[in-house]
Tab-separated table of N, CA and C in Angstrom:
chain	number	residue	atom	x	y	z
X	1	UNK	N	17.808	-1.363	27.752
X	1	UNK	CA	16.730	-1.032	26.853
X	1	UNK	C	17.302	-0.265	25.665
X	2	UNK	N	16.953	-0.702	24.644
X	2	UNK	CA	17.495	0.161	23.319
X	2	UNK	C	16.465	0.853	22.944
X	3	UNK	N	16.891	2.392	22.373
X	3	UNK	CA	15.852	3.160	21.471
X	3	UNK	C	16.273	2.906	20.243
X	4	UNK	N	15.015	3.806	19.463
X	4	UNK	CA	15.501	3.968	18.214
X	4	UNK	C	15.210	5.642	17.424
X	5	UNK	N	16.106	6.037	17.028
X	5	UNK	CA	16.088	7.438	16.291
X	5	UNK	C	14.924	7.254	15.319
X	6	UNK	N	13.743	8.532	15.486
X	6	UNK	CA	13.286	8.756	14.166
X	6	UNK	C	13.516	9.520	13.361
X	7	UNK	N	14.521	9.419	12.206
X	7	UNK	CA	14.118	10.385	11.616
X	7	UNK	C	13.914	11.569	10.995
X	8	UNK	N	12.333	11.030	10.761
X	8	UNK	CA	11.588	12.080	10.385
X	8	UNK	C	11.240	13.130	11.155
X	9	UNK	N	10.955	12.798	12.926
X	9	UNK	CA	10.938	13.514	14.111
X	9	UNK	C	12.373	13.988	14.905
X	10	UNK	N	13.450	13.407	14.256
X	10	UNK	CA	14.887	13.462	15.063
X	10	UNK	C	14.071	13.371	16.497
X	11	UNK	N	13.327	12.859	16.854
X	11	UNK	CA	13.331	12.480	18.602
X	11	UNK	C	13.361	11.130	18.951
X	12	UNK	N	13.469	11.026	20.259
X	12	UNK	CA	14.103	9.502	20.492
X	12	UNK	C	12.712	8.823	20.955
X	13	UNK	N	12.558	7.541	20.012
X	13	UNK	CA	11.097	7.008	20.957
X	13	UNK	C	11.831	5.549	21.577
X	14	UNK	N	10.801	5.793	22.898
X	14	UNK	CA	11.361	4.811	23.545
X	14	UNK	C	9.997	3.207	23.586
X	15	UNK	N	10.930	2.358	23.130
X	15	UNK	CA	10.004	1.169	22.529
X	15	UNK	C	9.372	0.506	23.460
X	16	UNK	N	9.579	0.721	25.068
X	16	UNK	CA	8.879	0.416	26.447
X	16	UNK	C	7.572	1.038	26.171
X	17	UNK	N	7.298	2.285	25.729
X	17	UNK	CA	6.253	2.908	26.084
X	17	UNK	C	5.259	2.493	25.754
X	18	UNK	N	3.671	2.769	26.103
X	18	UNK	CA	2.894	2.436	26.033
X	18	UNK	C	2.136	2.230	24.703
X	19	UNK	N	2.247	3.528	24.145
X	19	UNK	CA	1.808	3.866	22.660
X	19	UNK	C	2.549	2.900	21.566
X	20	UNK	N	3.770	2.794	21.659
X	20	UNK	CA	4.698	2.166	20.382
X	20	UNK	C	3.912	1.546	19.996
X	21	UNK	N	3.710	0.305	20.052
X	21	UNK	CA	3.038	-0.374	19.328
X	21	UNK	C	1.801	-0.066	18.846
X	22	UNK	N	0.874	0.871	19.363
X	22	UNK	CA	-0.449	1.487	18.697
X	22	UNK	C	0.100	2.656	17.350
X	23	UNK	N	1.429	2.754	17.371
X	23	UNK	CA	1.863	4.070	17.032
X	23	UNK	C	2.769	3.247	15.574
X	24	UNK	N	3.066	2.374	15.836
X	24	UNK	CA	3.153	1.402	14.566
X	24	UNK	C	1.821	0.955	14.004
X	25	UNK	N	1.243	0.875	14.696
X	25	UNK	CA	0.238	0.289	13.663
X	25	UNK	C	-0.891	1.577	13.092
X	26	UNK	N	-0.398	2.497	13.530
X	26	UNK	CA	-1.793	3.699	12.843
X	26	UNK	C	-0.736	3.882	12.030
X	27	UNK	N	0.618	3.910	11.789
X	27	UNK	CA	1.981	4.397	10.400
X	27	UNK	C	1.523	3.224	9.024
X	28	UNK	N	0.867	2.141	9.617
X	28	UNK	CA	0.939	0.949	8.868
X	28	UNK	C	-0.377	1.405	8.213
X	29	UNK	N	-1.691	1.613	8.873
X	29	UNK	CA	-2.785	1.773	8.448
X	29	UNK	C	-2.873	2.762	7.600
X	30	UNK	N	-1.952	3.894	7.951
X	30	UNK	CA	-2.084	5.233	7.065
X	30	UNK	C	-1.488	4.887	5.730
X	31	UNK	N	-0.354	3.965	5.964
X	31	UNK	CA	0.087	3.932	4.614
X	31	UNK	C	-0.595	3.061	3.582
X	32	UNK	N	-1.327	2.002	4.358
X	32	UNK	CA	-2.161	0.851	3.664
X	32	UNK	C	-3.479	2.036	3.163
X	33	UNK	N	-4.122	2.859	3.597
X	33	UNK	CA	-4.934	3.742	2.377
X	33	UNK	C	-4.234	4.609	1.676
X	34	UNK	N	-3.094	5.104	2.120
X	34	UNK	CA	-2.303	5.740	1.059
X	34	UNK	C	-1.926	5.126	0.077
X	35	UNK	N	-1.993	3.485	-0.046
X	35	UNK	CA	-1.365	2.602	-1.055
X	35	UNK	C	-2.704	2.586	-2.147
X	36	UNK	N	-3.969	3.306	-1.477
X	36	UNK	CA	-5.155	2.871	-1.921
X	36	UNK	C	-5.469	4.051	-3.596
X	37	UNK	N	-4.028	4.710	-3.820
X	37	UNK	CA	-3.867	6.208	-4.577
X	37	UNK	C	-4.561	6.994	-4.537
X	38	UNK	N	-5.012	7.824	-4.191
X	38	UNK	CA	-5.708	8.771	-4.398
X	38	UNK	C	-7.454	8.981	-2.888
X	39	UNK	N	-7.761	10.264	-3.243
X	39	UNK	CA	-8.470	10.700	-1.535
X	39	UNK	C	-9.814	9.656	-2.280
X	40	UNK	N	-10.176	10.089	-3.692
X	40	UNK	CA	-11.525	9.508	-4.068
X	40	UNK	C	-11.549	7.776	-3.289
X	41	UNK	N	-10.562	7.258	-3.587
X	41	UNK	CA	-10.576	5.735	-3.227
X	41	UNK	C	-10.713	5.422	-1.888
X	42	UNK	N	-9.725	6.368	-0.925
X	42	UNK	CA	-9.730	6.151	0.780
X	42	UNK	C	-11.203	6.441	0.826
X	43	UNK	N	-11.695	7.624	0.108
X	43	UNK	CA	-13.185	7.638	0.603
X	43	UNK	C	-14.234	6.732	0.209
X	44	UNK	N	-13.967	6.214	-0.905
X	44	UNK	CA	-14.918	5.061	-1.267
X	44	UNK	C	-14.494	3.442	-0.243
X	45	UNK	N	-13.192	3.641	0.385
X	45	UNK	CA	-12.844	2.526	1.249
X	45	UNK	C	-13.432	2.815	2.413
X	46	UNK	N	-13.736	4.260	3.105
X	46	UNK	CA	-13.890	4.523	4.520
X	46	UNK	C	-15.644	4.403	4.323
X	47	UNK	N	-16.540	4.686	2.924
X	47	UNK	CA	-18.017	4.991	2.897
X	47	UNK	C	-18.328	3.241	3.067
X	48	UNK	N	-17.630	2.172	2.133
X	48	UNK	CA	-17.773	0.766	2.702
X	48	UNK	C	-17.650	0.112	3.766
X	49	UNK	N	-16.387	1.089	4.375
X	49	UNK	CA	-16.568	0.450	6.231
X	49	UNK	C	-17.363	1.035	6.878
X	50	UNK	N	-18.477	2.341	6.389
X	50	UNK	CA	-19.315	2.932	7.465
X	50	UNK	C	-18.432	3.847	8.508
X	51	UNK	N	-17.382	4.535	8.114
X	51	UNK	CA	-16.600	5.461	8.777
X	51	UNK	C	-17.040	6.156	8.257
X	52	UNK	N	-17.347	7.646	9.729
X	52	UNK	CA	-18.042	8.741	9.222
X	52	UNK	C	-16.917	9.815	10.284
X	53	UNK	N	-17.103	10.857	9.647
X	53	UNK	CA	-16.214	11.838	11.327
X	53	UNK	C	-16.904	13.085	10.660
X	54	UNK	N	-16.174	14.140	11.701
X	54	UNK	CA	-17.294	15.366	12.280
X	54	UNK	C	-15.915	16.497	10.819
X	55	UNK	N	-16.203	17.347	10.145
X	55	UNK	CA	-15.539	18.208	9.556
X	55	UNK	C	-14.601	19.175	10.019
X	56	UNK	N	-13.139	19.474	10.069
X	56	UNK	CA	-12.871	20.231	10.310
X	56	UNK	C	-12.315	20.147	12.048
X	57	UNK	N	-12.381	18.279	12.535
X	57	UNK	CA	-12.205	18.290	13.712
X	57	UNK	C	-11.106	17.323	14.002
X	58	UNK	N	-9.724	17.517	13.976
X	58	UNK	CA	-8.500	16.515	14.296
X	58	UNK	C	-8.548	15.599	15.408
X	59	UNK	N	-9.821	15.664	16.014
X	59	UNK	CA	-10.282	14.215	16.544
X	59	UNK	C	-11.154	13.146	16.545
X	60	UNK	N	-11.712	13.878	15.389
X	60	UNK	CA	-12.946	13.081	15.576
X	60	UNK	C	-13.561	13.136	13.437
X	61	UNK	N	-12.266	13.406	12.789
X	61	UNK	CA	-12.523	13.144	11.432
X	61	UNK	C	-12.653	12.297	11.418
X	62	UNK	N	-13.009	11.740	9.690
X	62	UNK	CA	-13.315	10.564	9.257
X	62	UNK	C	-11.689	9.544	9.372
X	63	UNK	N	-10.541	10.119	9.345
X	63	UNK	CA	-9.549	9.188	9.334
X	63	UNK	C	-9.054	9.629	10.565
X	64	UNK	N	-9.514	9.852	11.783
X	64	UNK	CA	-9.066	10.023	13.065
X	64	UNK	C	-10.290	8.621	13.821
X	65	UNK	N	-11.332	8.763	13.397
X	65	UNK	CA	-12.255	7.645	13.434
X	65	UNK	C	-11.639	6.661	13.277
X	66	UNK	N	-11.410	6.165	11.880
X	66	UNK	CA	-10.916	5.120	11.202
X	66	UNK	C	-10.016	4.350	12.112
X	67	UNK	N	-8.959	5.178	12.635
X	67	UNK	CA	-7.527	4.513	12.780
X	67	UNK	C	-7.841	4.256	14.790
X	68	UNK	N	-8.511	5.423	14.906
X	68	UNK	CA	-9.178	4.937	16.471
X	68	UNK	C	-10.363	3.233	16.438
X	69	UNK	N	-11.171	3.372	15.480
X	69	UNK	CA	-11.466	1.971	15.437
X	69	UNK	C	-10.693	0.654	15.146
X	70	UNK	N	-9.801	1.177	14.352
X	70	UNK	CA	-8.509	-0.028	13.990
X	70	UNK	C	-7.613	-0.778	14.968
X	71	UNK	N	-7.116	0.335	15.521
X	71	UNK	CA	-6.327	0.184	16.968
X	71	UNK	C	-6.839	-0.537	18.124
X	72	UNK	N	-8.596	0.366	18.317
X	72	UNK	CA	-8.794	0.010	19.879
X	72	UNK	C	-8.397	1.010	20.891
X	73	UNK	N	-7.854	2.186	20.630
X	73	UNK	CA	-7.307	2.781	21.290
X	73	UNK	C	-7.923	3.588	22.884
X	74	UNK	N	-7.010	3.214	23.921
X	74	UNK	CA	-7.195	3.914	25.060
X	74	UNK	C	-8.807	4.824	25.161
X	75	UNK	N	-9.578	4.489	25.575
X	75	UNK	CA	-10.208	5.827	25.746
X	75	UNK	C	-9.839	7.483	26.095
X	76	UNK	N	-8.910	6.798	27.036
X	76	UNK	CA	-8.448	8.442	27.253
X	76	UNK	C	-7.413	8.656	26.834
X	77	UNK	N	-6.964	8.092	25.584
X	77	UNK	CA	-5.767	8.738	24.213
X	77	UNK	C	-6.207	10.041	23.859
X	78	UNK	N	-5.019	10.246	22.965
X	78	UNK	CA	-5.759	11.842	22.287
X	78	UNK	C	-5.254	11.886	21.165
X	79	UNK	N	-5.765	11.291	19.903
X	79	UNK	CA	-5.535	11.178	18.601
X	79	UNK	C	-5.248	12.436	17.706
X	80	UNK	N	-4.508	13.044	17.360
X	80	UNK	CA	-4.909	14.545	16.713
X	80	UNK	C	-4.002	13.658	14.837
X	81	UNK	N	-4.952	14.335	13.833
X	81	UNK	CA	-5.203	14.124	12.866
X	81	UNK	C	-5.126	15.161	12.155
X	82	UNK	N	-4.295	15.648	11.370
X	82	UNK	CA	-4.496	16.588	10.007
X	82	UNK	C	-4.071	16.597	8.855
X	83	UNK	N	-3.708	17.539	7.350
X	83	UNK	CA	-3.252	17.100	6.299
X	83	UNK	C	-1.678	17.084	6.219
X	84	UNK	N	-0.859	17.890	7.748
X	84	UNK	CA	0.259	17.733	7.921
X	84	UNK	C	0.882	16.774	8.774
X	85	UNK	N	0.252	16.005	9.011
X	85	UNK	CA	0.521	14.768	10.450
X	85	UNK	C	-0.576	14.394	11.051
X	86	UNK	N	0.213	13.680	12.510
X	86	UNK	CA	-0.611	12.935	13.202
X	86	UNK	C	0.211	12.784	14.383
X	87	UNK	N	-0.486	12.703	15.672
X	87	UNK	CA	0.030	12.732	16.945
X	87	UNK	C	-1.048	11.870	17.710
X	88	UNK	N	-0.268	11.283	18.654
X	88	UNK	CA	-0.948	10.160	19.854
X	88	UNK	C	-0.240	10.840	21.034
X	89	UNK	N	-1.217	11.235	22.266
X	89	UNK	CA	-0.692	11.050	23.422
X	89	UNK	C	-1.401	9.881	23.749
X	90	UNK	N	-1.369	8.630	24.759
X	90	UNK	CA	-1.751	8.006	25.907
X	90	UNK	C	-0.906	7.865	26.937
X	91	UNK	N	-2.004	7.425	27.984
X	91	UNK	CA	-2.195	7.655	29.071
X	91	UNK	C	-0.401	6.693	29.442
X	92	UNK	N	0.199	7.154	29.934
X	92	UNK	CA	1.718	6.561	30.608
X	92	UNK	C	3.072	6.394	29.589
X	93	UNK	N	2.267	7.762	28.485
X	93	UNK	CA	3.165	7.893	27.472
X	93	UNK	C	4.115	8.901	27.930
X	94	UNK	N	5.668	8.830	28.066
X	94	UNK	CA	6.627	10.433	28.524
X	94	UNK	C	6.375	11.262	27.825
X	95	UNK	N	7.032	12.123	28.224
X	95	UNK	CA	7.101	13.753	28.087
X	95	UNK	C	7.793	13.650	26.549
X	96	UNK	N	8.725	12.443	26.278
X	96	UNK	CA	9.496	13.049	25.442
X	96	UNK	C	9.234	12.039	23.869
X	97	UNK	N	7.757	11.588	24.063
X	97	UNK	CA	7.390	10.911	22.889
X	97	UNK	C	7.765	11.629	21.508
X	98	UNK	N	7.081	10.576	20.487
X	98	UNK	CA	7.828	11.141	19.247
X	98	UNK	C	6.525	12.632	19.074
X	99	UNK	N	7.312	13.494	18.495
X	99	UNK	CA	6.516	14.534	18.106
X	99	UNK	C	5.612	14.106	16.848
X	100	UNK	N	4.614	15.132	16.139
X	100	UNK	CA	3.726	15.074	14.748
X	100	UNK	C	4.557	13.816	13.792
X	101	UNK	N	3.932	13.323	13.537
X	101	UNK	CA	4.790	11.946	12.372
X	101	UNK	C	3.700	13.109	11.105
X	102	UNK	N	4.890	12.231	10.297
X	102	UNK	CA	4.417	13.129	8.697
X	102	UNK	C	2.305	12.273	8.246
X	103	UNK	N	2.127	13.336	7.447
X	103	UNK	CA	1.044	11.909	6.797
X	103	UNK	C	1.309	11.816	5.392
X	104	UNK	N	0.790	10.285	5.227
X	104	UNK	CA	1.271	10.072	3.807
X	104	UNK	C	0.623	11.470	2.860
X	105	UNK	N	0.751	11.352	1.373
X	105	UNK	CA	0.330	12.238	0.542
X	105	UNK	C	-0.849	12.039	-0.026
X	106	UNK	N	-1.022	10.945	-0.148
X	106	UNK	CA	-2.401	10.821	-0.695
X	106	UNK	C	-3.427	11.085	0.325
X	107	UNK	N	-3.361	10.446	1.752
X	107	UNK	CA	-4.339	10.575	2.904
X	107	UNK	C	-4.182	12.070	3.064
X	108	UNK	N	-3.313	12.849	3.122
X	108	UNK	CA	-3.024	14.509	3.211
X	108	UNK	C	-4.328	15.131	2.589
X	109	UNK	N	-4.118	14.534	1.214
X	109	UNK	CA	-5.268	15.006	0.146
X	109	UNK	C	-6.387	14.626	0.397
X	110	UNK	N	-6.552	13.281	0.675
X	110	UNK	CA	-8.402	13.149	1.711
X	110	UNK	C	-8.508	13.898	2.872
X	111	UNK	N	-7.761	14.712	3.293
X	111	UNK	CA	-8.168	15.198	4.692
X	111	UNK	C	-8.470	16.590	4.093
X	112	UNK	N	-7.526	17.325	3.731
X	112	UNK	CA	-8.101	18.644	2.780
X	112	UNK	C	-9.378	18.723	2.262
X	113	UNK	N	-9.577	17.560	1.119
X	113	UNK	CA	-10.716	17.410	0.667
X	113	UNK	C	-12.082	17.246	1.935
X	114	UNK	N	-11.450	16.276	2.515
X	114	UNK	CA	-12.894	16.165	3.878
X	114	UNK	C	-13.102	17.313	4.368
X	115	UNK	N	-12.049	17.919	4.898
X	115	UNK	CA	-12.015	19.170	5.323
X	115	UNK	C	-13.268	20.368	4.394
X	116	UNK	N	-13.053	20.121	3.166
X	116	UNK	CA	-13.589	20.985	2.266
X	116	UNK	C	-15.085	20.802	2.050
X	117	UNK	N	-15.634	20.082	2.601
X	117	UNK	CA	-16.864	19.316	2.146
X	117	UNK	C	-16.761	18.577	0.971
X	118	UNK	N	-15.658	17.427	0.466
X	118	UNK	CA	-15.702	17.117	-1.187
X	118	UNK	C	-16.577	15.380	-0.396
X	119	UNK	N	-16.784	15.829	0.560
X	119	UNK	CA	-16.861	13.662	0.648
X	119	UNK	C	-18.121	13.910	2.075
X	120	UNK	N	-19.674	14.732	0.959
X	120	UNK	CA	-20.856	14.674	2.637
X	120	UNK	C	-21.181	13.542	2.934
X	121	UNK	N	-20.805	12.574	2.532
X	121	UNK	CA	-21.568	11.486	2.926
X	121	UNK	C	-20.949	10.384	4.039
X	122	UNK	N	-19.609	10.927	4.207
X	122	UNK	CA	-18.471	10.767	5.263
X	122	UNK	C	-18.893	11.807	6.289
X	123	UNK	N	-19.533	13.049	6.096
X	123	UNK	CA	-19.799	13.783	7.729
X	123	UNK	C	-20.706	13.558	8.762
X	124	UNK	N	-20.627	13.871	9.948
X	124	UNK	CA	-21.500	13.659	10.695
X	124	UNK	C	-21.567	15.244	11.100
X	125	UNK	N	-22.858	15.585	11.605
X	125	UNK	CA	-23.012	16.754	12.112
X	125	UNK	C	-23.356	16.490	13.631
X	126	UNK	N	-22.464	16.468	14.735
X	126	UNK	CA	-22.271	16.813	16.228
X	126	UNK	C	-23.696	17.307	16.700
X	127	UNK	N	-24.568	17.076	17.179
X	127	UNK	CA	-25.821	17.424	17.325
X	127	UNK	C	-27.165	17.173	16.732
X	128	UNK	N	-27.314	16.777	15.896
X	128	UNK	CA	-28.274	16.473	14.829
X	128	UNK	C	-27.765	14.731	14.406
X	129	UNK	N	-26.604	14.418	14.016
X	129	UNK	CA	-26.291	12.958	13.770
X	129	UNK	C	-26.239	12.160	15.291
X	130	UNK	N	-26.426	11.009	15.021
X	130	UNK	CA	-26.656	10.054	16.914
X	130	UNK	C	-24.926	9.928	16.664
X	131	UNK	N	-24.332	9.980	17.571
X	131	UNK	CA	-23.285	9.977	17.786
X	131	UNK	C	-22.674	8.643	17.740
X	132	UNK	N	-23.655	7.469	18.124
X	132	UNK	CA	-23.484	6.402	18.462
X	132	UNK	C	-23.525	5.792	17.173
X	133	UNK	N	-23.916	6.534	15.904
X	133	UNK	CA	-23.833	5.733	14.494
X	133	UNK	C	-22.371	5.788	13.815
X	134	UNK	N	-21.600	6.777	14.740
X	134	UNK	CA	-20.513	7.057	14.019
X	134	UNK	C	-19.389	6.713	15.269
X	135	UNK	N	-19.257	6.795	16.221
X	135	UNK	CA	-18.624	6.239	17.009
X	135	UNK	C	-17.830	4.803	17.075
């Protein structure tokens, strides 16, 4: 079995594992709205797909949403999302997966901004919104 060095993580991911391939394709997705320049545009791309996420929550933002609907991912994954990275555990992933991957710069800047309230029409409020509209 061959690995391959990342890097950006200097840790070794091993290409058996479960995640790799979900873990390529959320690097691909992030960069395909990062190609989109700027946070105004990802958000006018995420308000056309009807992606909504909760403020201020690295699992359940609007681009922790996004990339969990893209994928398909595990139910019992654990997506964590912020303006400095991004991390996947699933379920029969080792101990010694890749650590935080970077996030692009432009998506950095939509997450700050979401974070900030610049984009209400992307939030959901946890209690008051049906969960099932944003899910």
């Amino acid at each position: 079995m061959t690995q391959s060095i990342s890097p950006a993580q200097n840790t070794v991911a091993d290409p058996g594992s479960p995640s790799t391939a979900i873990r390529a394709h959320i690097t691909a997705a992030l960069h395909r709205l990062n190609d989109l320049h700027g946070p105004d545009a990802i958000a006018d791309r995420l308000h056309r797909l009807g992606i909504r996420g909760v403020c201020g929550d690295p699992g359940r933002c609007a681009i922790a949403n996004y990339l969990t609907a893209l994928t398909g991912l595990d139910p019992y994954a654990v997506l964590y999302v912020d303006h400095l990275g991004w991390d996947l555990w699933a379920p029969g992933d080792p101990d010694t997966r890749p650590a935080i991957a970077p996030m692009p710069d432009h998506v950095a800047a939509f997450i700050r901004r979401f974070d900030r309230n610049d984009y209400p029409d992307l939030h959901v409020v946890p209690g008051i919104d049906n969960l099932l509209d944003w899910a």
